[in-house]
mmCIF file of C-alpha atoms in Angstrom:
data_model
loop_
_atom_site.group_PDB
_atom_site.id
_atom_site.type_symbol
_atom_site.label_atom_id
_atom_site.label_comp_id
_atom_site.label_asym_id
_atom_site.label_seq_id
_atom_site.Cartn_x
_atom_site.Cartn_y
_atom_site.Cartn_z
ATOM 1 C CA MET A 1335 0.000 0.000 0.000
ATOM 2 C CA MET A 1336 2.741 2.470 0.939
ATOM 3 C CA SER A 1337 4.678 1.896 -2.278
ATOM 4 C CA PHE A 1338 1.456 2.483 -4.241
ATOM 5 C CA LEU A 1339 1.013 5.862 -2.487
ATOM 6 C CA ASN A 1340 4.638 6.690 -3.213
ATOM 7 C CA PHE A 1341 4.089 5.756 -6.846
ATOM 8 C CA LEU A 1342 0.983 7.940 -7.132
ATOM 9 C CA PHE A 1343 1.943 10.972 -5.062
ATOM 10 C CA GLY A 1344 5.693 10.767 -4.614
ATOM 11 C CA LYS A 1345 7.827 10.063 -1.603
ATOM 12 C CA LYS A 1346 8.691 12.151 1.439
ATOM 13 C CA ARG A 1347 12.408 12.719 1.836
ATOM 14 C CA THR A 1348 14.473 13.596 4.879
ATOM 15 C CA PHE A 1349 17.503 15.794 5.347
ATOM 16 C CA LYS A 1350 19.609 15.942 8.527
ATOM 17 C CA HIS A 1351 21.068 19.311 9.427
ATOM 18 C CA PRO A 1352 23.900 19.344 12.016
ATOM 19 C CA VAL A 1353 22.306 22.096 14.139
ATOM 20 C CA LEU A 1354 18.597 22.111 13.298
ATOM 21 C CA GLY A 1355 18.029 18.351 13.120
ATOM 22 C CA VAL A 1356 15.898 16.408 10.668
ATOM 23 C CA PHE A 1357 13.720 18.025 8.006
ATOM 24 C CA THR A 1358 11.027 16.145 6.099
ATOM 25 C CA SER A 1359 9.786 17.196 2.679
ATOM 26 C CA ASP A 1360 6.367 17.242 1.102
ATOM 27 C CA ARG A 1361 5.796 14.249 -1.140
ATOM 28 C CA ILE A 1362 8.247 14.552 -4.037
ATOM 29 C CA LYS A 1363 7.609 12.890 -7.350
ATOM 30 C CA GLY A 1364 10.277 13.058 -10.020
ATOM 31 C CA ASN A 1365 13.778 14.462 -10.046
ATOM 32 C CA SER A 1366 13.241 18.070 -11.121
ATOM 33 C CA THR A 1367 15.456 20.384 -9.080
ATOM 34 C CA ALA A 1368 13.554 23.370 -10.520
ATOM 35 C CA LYS A 1369 10.404 22.725 -8.498
ATOM 36 C CA THR A 1370 10.140 24.136 -4.965
ATOM 37 C CA TYR A 1371 8.915 21.954 -2.090
ATOM 38 C CA THR A 1372 8.104 22.655 1.542
ATOM 39 C CA TRP A 1373 10.414 21.101 4.121
ATOM 40 C CA TYR A 1374 9.537 21.037 7.817
ATOM 41 C CA GLY A 1375 11.409 20.299 10.991
ATOM 42 C CA TYR A 1376 11.243 20.838 14.734
ATOM 43 C CA PHE A 1377 13.650 22.407 17.177
ATOM 44 C CA ASN A 1378 13.594 23.310 20.857
ATOM 45 C CA LEU A 1379 15.308 26.603 21.454
ATOM 46 C CA GLU A 1380 15.108 26.442 25.244
ATOM 47 C CA THR A 1381 15.886 22.927 26.395
ATOM 48 C CA ASN A 1382 16.820 20.969 23.251
ATOM 49 C CA ASN A 1383 14.053 18.575 24.304
ATOM 50 C CA VAL A 1384 11.735 18.238 21.307
ATOM 51 C CA ASN A 1385 8.837 17.352 23.609
ATOM 52 C CA ASP A 1386 8.849 20.733 25.365
ATOM 53 C CA TYR A 1387 8.088 24.143 23.738
ATOM 54 C CA VAL A 1388 8.842 22.976 20.233
ATOM 55 C CA SER A 1389 9.523 25.407 17.412
ATOM 56 C CA SER A 1390 8.137 24.231 14.071
ATOM 57 C CA ILE A 1391 10.216 25.272 11.074
ATOM 58 C CA PHE A 1392 8.706 25.512 7.579
ATOM 59 C CA ILE A 1393 11.146 26.343 4.790
ATOM 60 C CA ASN A 1394 11.512 25.693 1.082
ATOM 61 C CA GLY A 1395 13.866 23.582 -0.931
ATOM 62 C CA ASN A 1396 14.287 21.518 -4.038
ATOM 63 C CA ASN A 1397 13.736 17.780 -4.445
ATOM 64 C CA ASN A 1398 16.920 16.912 -2.486
ATOM 65 C CA THR A 1399 17.369 19.405 0.359
ATOM 66 C CA PRO A 1400 16.029 22.599 1.885
ATOM 67 C CA TYR A 1401 17.592 25.732 0.403
ATOM 68 C CA SER A 1402 20.969 26.359 2.022
ATOM 69 C CA ASN A 1403 20.449 30.120 2.446
ATOM 70 C CA GLN A 1404 17.274 29.499 4.477
ATOM 71 C CA LEU A 1405 19.020 26.846 6.596
ATOM 72 C CA GLN A 1406 21.937 29.218 7.202
ATOM 73 C CA PHE A 1407 19.665 32.052 8.278
ATOM 74 C CA ILE A 1408 17.641 29.879 10.673
ATOM 75 C CA THR A 1409 20.846 28.447 12.144
ATOM 76 C CA GLN A 1410 22.127 31.991 12.690
ATOM 77 C CA LEU A 1411 18.745 32.999 14.177
ATOM 78 C CA ILE A 1412 18.825 30.118 16.656
ATOM 79 C CA GLU A 1413 22.469 30.654 17.589
ATOM 80 C CA ASN A 1414 21.881 34.392 18.198
ATOM 81 C CA TRP A 1415 18.361 34.214 19.648
ATOM 82 C CA GLN A 1416 19.240 35.133 23.261
ATOM 83 C CA ASP A 1417 21.936 37.713 22.615
ATOM 84 C CA ASN A 1418 20.556 39.442 19.542
ATOM 85 C CA TYR A 1419 17.031 38.697 18.368
ATOM 86 C CA LEU A 1420 15.260 38.823 21.735
ATOM 87 C CA LEU A 1421 16.737 42.277 22.361
ATOM 88 C CA GLU A 1422 15.709 43.533 18.924
ATOM 89 C CA ILE A 1423 12.183 42.132 19.344
ATOM 90 C CA GLU A 1424 11.981 43.861 22.741
ATOM 91 C CA GLN A 1425 12.954 47.170 21.121
ATOM 92 C CA LYS A 1426 10.303 46.733 18.421
ATOM 93 C CA ILE A 1427 7.632 45.851 21.011
ATOM 94 C CA ASN A 1428 8.515 48.972 23.010
ATOM 95 C CA GLU A 1429 7.875 51.078 19.880
ATOM 96 C CA GLN A 1430 4.318 49.686 19.513
ATOM 97 C CA ASP A 1431 1.014 50.805 21.035
ATOM 98 C CA PHE A 1432 0.536 47.380 22.568
ATOM 99 C CA SER A 1433 3.757 47.513 24.618
ATOM 100 C CA ASN A 1434 1.765 48.297 27.797
ATOM 101 C CA ASN A 1435 -0.409 45.215 27.389
ATOM 102 C CA PRO A 1436 -0.334 43.369 30.755
ATOM 103 C CA ASP A 1437 0.017 40.040 28.932
ATOM 104 C CA LEU A 1438 3.395 41.208 27.633
ATOM 105 C CA ILE A 1439 4.971 41.977 31.002
ATOM 106 C CA ASN A 1440 8.046 39.756 31.191
ATOM 107 C CA TRP A 1441 7.155 38.329 27.774
ATOM 108 C CA GLN A 1442 10.642 36.824 27.248
ATOM 109 C CA ASN A 1443 9.892 34.300 30.014
ATOM 110 C CA LYS A 1444 6.205 33.811 29.183
ATOM 111 C CA PHE A 1445 6.488 33.244 25.430
ATOM 112 C CA TYR A 1446 8.456 30.827 23.267
ATOM 113 C CA LEU A 1447 9.271 30.696 19.564
ATOM 114 C CA SER A 1448 6.559 28.353 18.300
ATOM 115 C CA ALA A 1449 7.055 28.617 14.533
ATOM 116 C CA ILE A 1450 9.283 29.900 11.764
ATOM 117 C CA TYR A 1451 7.669 30.252 8.335
ATOM 118 C CA THR A 1452 9.289 31.320 5.101
ATOM 119 C CA ASN A 1453 7.289 33.950 3.230
ATOM 120 C CA ASN A 1454 9.087 33.596 -0.092
ATOM 121 C CA PHE A 1455 10.340 30.622 -2.086
ATOM 122 C CA LYS A 1456 14.054 31.383 -2.107
ATOM 123 C CA SER A 1457 14.638 34.659 -0.298
ATOM 124 C CA LEU A 1458 15.284 35.327 3.378
ATOM 125 C CA ASP A 1459 11.808 36.600 4.213
ATOM 126 C CA PHE A 1460 10.380 34.962 7.354
ATOM 127 C CA GLU A 1461 7.607 35.223 9.892
ATOM 128 C CA LEU A 1462 8.221 34.119 13.465
ATOM 129 C CA THR A 1463 5.360 33.279 15.812
ATOM 130 C CA LEU A 1464 5.781 33.516 19.581
ATOM 131 C CA GLU A 1465 3.128 31.889 21.778
ATOM 132 C CA SER A 1466 2.452 31.765 25.491
ATOM 133 C CA LYS A 1467 4.002 28.877 27.396
ATOM 134 C CA GLN A 1468 1.096 28.513 29.824
ATOM 135 C CA ASN A 1469 -1.964 30.349 28.580
ATOM 136 C CA PRO A 1470 -3.365 29.480 25.117
ATOM 137 C CA ASN A 1471 -5.750 32.455 25.455
ATOM 138 C CA TYR A 1472 -2.871 34.935 25.480
ATOM 139 C CA PRO A 1473 -2.248 36.834 22.264
ATOM 140 C CA THR A 1474 0.506 35.712 19.911
ATOM 141 C CA ILE A 1475 3.415 37.849 18.804
ATOM 142 C CA SER A 1476 4.259 37.910 15.113
ATOM 143 C CA VAL A 1477 7.716 39.018 13.980
ATOM 144 C CA ASN A 1478 8.534 39.726 10.318
ATOM 145 C CA ILE A 1479 12.189 39.406 9.333
ATOM 146 C CA LYS A 1480 13.738 40.050 5.946
ATOM 147 C CA ASN A 1481 17.448 39.597 5.267
ATOM 148 C CA ALA A 1482 18.107 39.249 9.018
ATOM 149 C CA ILE A 1483 16.445 42.599 9.794
ATOM 150 C CA ILE A 1484 13.340 42.728 11.973
ATOM 151 C CA LEU A 1485 10.829 44.782 9.990
ATOM 152 C CA ASN A 1486 7.914 44.780 12.391
ATOM 153 C CA VAL A 1487 6.286 43.119 15.365
ATOM 154 C CA ALA A 1488 2.529 42.676 15.742
ATOM 155 C CA LEU A 1489 0.251 41.334 18.434
ATOM 156 C CA TYR A 1490 -2.653 39.049 17.500
ATOM 157 C CA SER A 1491 -5.433 38.172 19.916
#
Protein backbone atom coordinates (compact mmCIF):
# COMPACT_ATOMS: atom_id res chain seq x y z
CA MET A 1 0.00 0.00 0.00
CA MET A 2 2.74 2.47 0.94
CA SER A 3 4.68 1.90 -2.28
CA PHE A 4 1.46 2.48 -4.24
CA LEU A 5 1.01 5.86 -2.49
CA ASN A 6 4.64 6.69 -3.21
CA PHE A 7 4.09 5.76 -6.85
CA LEU A 8 0.98 7.94 -7.13
CA PHE A 9 1.94 10.97 -5.06
CA GLY A 10 5.69 10.77 -4.61
CA LYS A 11 7.83 10.06 -1.60
CA LYS A 12 8.69 12.15 1.44
CA ARG A 13 12.41 12.72 1.84
CA THR A 14 14.47 13.60 4.88
CA PHE A 15 17.50 15.79 5.35
CA LYS A 16 19.61 15.94 8.53
CA HIS A 17 21.07 19.31 9.43
CA PRO A 18 23.90 19.34 12.02
CA VAL A 19 22.31 22.10 14.14
CA LEU A 20 18.60 22.11 13.30
CA GLY A 21 18.03 18.35 13.12
CA VAL A 22 15.90 16.41 10.67
CA PHE A 23 13.72 18.03 8.01
CA THR A 24 11.03 16.14 6.10
CA SER A 25 9.79 17.20 2.68
CA ASP A 26 6.37 17.24 1.10
CA ARG A 27 5.80 14.25 -1.14
CA ILE A 28 8.25 14.55 -4.04
CA LYS A 29 7.61 12.89 -7.35
CA GLY A 30 10.28 13.06 -10.02
CA ASN A 31 13.78 14.46 -10.05
CA SER A 32 13.24 18.07 -11.12
CA THR A 33 15.46 20.38 -9.08
CA ALA A 34 13.55 23.37 -10.52
CA LYS A 35 10.40 22.73 -8.50
CA THR A 36 10.14 24.14 -4.97
CA TYR A 37 8.91 21.95 -2.09
CA THR A 38 8.10 22.65 1.54
CA TRP A 39 10.41 21.10 4.12
CA TYR A 40 9.54 21.04 7.82
CA GLY A 41 11.41 20.30 10.99
CA TYR A 42 11.24 20.84 14.73
CA PHE A 43 13.65 22.41 17.18
CA ASN A 44 13.59 23.31 20.86
CA LEU A 45 15.31 26.60 21.45
CA GLU A 46 15.11 26.44 25.24
CA THR A 47 15.89 22.93 26.39
CA ASN A 48 16.82 20.97 23.25
CA ASN A 49 14.05 18.57 24.30
CA VAL A 50 11.73 18.24 21.31
CA ASN A 51 8.84 17.35 23.61
CA ASP A 52 8.85 20.73 25.36
CA TYR A 53 8.09 24.14 23.74
CA VAL A 54 8.84 22.98 20.23
CA SER A 55 9.52 25.41 17.41
CA SER A 56 8.14 24.23 14.07
CA ILE A 57 10.22 25.27 11.07
CA PHE A 58 8.71 25.51 7.58
CA ILE A 59 11.15 26.34 4.79
CA ASN A 60 11.51 25.69 1.08
CA GLY A 61 13.87 23.58 -0.93
CA ASN A 62 14.29 21.52 -4.04
CA ASN A 63 13.74 17.78 -4.44
CA ASN A 64 16.92 16.91 -2.49
CA THR A 65 17.37 19.41 0.36
CA PRO A 66 16.03 22.60 1.89
CA TYR A 67 17.59 25.73 0.40
CA SER A 68 20.97 26.36 2.02
CA ASN A 69 20.45 30.12 2.45
CA GLN A 70 17.27 29.50 4.48
CA LEU A 71 19.02 26.85 6.60
CA GLN A 72 21.94 29.22 7.20
CA PHE A 73 19.66 32.05 8.28
CA ILE A 74 17.64 29.88 10.67
CA THR A 75 20.85 28.45 12.14
CA GLN A 76 22.13 31.99 12.69
CA LEU A 77 18.75 33.00 14.18
CA ILE A 78 18.82 30.12 16.66
CA GLU A 79 22.47 30.65 17.59
CA ASN A 80 21.88 34.39 18.20
CA TRP A 81 18.36 34.21 19.65
CA GLN A 82 19.24 35.13 23.26
CA ASP A 83 21.94 37.71 22.62
CA ASN A 84 20.56 39.44 19.54
CA TYR A 85 17.03 38.70 18.37
CA LEU A 86 15.26 38.82 21.74
CA LEU A 87 16.74 42.28 22.36
CA GLU A 88 15.71 43.53 18.92
CA ILE A 89 12.18 42.13 19.34
CA GLU A 90 11.98 43.86 22.74
CA GLN A 91 12.95 47.17 21.12
CA LYS A 92 10.30 46.73 18.42
CA ILE A 93 7.63 45.85 21.01
CA ASN A 94 8.52 48.97 23.01
CA GLU A 95 7.88 51.08 19.88
CA GLN A 96 4.32 49.69 19.51
CA ASP A 97 1.01 50.81 21.04
CA PHE A 98 0.54 47.38 22.57
CA SER A 99 3.76 47.51 24.62
CA ASN A 100 1.77 48.30 27.80
CA ASN A 101 -0.41 45.22 27.39
CA PRO A 102 -0.33 43.37 30.75
CA ASP A 103 0.02 40.04 28.93
CA LEU A 104 3.40 41.21 27.63
CA ILE A 105 4.97 41.98 31.00
CA ASN A 106 8.05 39.76 31.19
CA TRP A 107 7.15 38.33 27.77
CA GLN A 108 10.64 36.82 27.25
CA ASN A 109 9.89 34.30 30.01
CA LYS A 110 6.20 33.81 29.18
CA PHE A 111 6.49 33.24 25.43
CA TYR A 112 8.46 30.83 23.27
CA LEU A 113 9.27 30.70 19.56
CA SER A 114 6.56 28.35 18.30
CA ALA A 115 7.05 28.62 14.53
CA ILE A 116 9.28 29.90 11.76
CA TYR A 117 7.67 30.25 8.34
CA THR A 118 9.29 31.32 5.10
CA ASN A 119 7.29 33.95 3.23
CA ASN A 120 9.09 33.60 -0.09
CA PHE A 121 10.34 30.62 -2.09
CA LYS A 122 14.05 31.38 -2.11
CA SER A 123 14.64 34.66 -0.30
CA LEU A 124 15.28 35.33 3.38
CA ASP A 125 11.81 36.60 4.21
CA PHE A 126 10.38 34.96 7.35
CA GLU A 127 7.61 35.22 9.89
CA LEU A 128 8.22 34.12 13.47
CA THR A 129 5.36 33.28 15.81
CA LEU A 130 5.78 33.52 19.58
CA GLU A 131 3.13 31.89 21.78
CA SER A 132 2.45 31.77 25.49
CA LYS A 133 4.00 28.88 27.40
CA GLN A 134 1.10 28.51 29.82
CA ASN A 135 -1.96 30.35 28.58
CA PRO A 136 -3.37 29.48 25.12
CA ASN A 137 -5.75 32.46 25.46
CA TYR A 138 -2.87 34.94 25.48
CA PRO A 139 -2.25 36.83 22.26
CA THR A 140 0.51 35.71 19.91
CA ILE A 141 3.41 37.85 18.80
CA SER A 142 4.26 37.91 15.11
CA VAL A 143 7.72 39.02 13.98
CA ASN A 144 8.53 39.73 10.32
CA ILE A 145 12.19 39.41 9.33
CA LYS A 146 13.74 40.05 5.95
CA ASN A 147 17.45 39.60 5.27
CA ALA A 148 18.11 39.25 9.02
CA ILE A 149 16.45 42.60 9.79
CA ILE A 150 13.34 42.73 11.97
CA LEU A 151 10.83 44.78 9.99
CA ASN A 152 7.91 44.78 12.39
CA VAL A 153 6.29 43.12 15.36
CA ALA A 154 2.53 42.68 15.74
CA LEU A 155 0.25 41.33 18.43
CA TYR A 156 -2.65 39.05 17.50
CA SER A 157 -5.43 38.17 19.92
